[in-house]
Amino acid sequence: MTSNEPFHSATLLEQHCETHSVVSGFWNVETIQTYFDAVNEVAVPLVKSRSPIYALVDFSGFCRKIAKQATQFATIC
């Protein structure tokens, strides 16, 4: 069974002007702020250099968990 705990990571590929991040688990308004803060932090060098910023986000773990929960809920109802 996969965890529903919120998880995120964010990295910068400065040479490509890209931020890459991964998001999974269940989030609320308070906990999602840590993800936003992480993405903002890694993007600082691009903002300071006035470079274009390209963002790639992997929601695949997040989507699988939501789909599984939705399927279970639909089966119950």
PDB file of C-alpha atoms in Angstrom:
ATOM      1  CA  MET A   1       0.000   0.000   0.000  1.00  0.00           C
ATOM      2  CA  THR A   2       1.283   3.470  -0.842  1.00  0.00           C
ATOM      3  CA  SER A   3       1.440   6.250   1.698  1.00  0.00           C
ATOM      4  CA  ASN A   4      -0.981   9.149   1.574  1.00  0.00           C
ATOM      5  CA  GLU A   5       1.535  11.326   3.424  1.00  0.00           C
ATOM      6  CA  PRO A   6       2.363  14.504   1.501  1.00  0.00           C
ATOM      7  CA  PHE A   7       5.689  14.275  -0.331  1.00  0.00           C
ATOM      8  CA  HIS A   8       7.513  16.715  -2.554  1.00  0.00           C
ATOM      9  CA  SER A   9      10.924  17.412  -3.970  1.00  0.00           C
ATOM     10  CA  ALA A  10      12.180  20.298  -6.082  1.00  0.00           C
ATOM     11  CA  THR A  11      15.399  20.671  -8.043  1.00  0.00           C
ATOM     12  CA  LEU A  12      16.906  23.258 -10.348  1.00  0.00           C
ATOM     13  CA  LEU A  13      18.520  22.576 -13.714  1.00  0.00           C
ATOM     14  CA  GLU A  14      19.937  26.051 -14.106  1.00  0.00           C
ATOM     15  CA  GLN A  15      21.652  25.409 -17.462  1.00  0.00           C
ATOM     16  CA  HIS A  16      18.203  24.630 -18.940  1.00  0.00           C
ATOM     17  CA  CYS A  17      16.299  27.293 -16.927  1.00  0.00           C
ATOM     18  CA  GLU A  18      14.112  24.487 -15.514  1.00  0.00           C
ATOM     19  CA  THR A  19      12.662  23.588 -12.167  1.00  0.00           C
ATOM     20  CA  HIS A  20      11.670  19.953 -11.725  1.00  0.00           C
ATOM     21  CA  SER A  21       9.409  18.854  -8.909  1.00  0.00           C
ATOM     22  CA  VAL A  22       7.518  15.803  -7.705  1.00  0.00           C
ATOM     23  CA  VAL A  23       4.286  15.952  -5.709  1.00  0.00           C
ATOM     24  CA  SER A  24       2.344  13.048  -4.215  1.00  0.00           C
ATOM     25  CA  GLY A  25       0.087  12.247  -1.287  1.00  0.00           C
ATOM     26  CA  PHE A  26      -2.847  14.166   0.125  1.00  0.00           C
ATOM     27  CA  TRP A  27      -2.403  17.884   0.767  1.00  0.00           C
ATOM     28  CA  ASN A  28      -4.348  20.655   2.458  1.00  0.00           C
ATOM     29  CA  VAL A  29      -3.979  24.428   2.332  1.00  0.00           C
ATOM     30  CA  GLU A  30      -1.456  24.483   5.168  1.00  0.00           C
ATOM     31  CA  THR A  31       0.786  21.612   4.060  1.00  0.00           C
ATOM     32  CA  ILE A  32       0.927  22.557   0.359  1.00  0.00           C
ATOM     33  CA  GLN A  33       2.753  25.748   1.332  1.00  0.00           C
ATOM     34  CA  THR A  34       5.935  23.719   2.002  1.00  0.00           C
ATOM     35  CA  TYR A  35       5.873  22.579  -1.634  1.00  0.00           C
ATOM     36  CA  PHE A  36       5.370  26.138  -2.906  1.00  0.00           C
ATOM     37  CA  ASP A  37       8.227  27.341  -0.696  1.00  0.00           C
ATOM     38  CA  ALA A  38      10.562  24.630  -2.032  1.00  0.00           C
ATOM     39  CA  VAL A  39       9.792  25.485  -5.663  1.00  0.00           C
ATOM     40  CA  ASN A  40      10.220  29.201  -4.988  1.00  0.00           C
ATOM     41  CA  GLU A  41      13.556  28.556  -3.292  1.00  0.00           C
ATOM     42  CA  VAL A  42      15.050  26.566  -6.172  1.00  0.00           C
ATOM     43  CA  ALA A  43      13.832  29.140  -8.731  1.00  0.00           C
ATOM     44  CA  VAL A  44      15.598  32.096  -7.047  1.00  0.00           C
ATOM     45  CA  PRO A  45      18.740  31.946  -9.253  1.00  0.00           C
ATOM     46  CA  LEU A  46      16.583  32.098 -12.390  1.00  0.00           C
ATOM     47  CA  VAL A  47      14.534  34.989 -11.048  1.00  0.00           C
ATOM     48  CA  LYS A  48      17.670  36.924 -10.065  1.00  0.00           C
ATOM     49  CA  SER A  49      19.223  36.412 -13.510  1.00  0.00           C
ATOM     50  CA  ARG A  50      15.911  37.316 -15.194  1.00  0.00           C
ATOM     51  CA  SER A  51      16.055  34.048 -17.123  1.00  0.00           C
ATOM     52  CA  PRO A  52      12.951  32.390 -18.530  1.00  0.00           C
ATOM     53  CA  ILE A  53      11.612  29.725 -16.188  1.00  0.00           C
ATOM     54  CA  TYR A  54      10.287  26.377 -17.333  1.00  0.00           C
ATOM     55  CA  ALA A  55       8.612  24.155 -14.753  1.00  0.00           C
ATOM     56  CA  LEU A  56       8.130  20.402 -15.022  1.00  0.00           C
ATOM     57  CA  VAL A  57       6.022  18.734 -12.333  1.00  0.00           C
ATOM     58  CA  ASP A  58       5.475  15.002 -11.865  1.00  0.00           C
ATOM     59  CA  PHE A  59       2.027  14.418 -10.370  1.00  0.00           C
ATOM     60  CA  SER A  60       1.964  10.710 -11.274  1.00  0.00           C
ATOM     61  CA  GLY A  61       2.072   9.437  -7.668  1.00  0.00           C
ATOM     62  CA  PHE A  62      -0.514  12.013  -6.666  1.00  0.00           C
ATOM     63  CA  CYS A  63      -2.876  11.020  -9.491  1.00  0.00           C
ATOM     64  CA  ARG A  64      -2.595   7.273  -8.866  1.00  0.00           C
ATOM     65  CA  LYS A  65      -3.475   7.745  -5.207  1.00  0.00           C
ATOM     66  CA  ILE A  66      -6.447   9.983  -5.986  1.00  0.00           C
ATOM     67  CA  ALA A  67      -7.715   7.581  -8.679  1.00  0.00           C
ATOM     68  CA  LYS A  68      -7.419   4.603  -6.324  1.00  0.00           C
ATOM     69  CA  GLN A  69      -9.298   6.439  -3.566  1.00  0.00           C
ATOM     70  CA  ALA A  70     -12.002   7.568  -6.030  1.00  0.00           C
ATOM     71  CA  THR A  71     -12.463   3.996  -7.280  1.00  0.00           C
ATOM     72  CA  GLN A  72     -12.771   2.686  -3.728  1.00  0.00           C
ATOM     73  CA  PHE A  73     -15.283   5.433  -2.877  1.00  0.00           C
ATOM     74  CA  ALA A  74     -17.372   4.709  -5.996  1.00  0.00           C
ATOM     75  CA  THR A  75     -17.428   1.007  -5.117  1.00  0.00           C
ATOM     76  CA  ILE A  76     -18.698   1.760  -1.608  1.00  0.00           C
ATOM     77  CA  CYS A  77     -21.438   4.107  -2.831  1.00  0.00           C
TER      78      CYS A  77
END
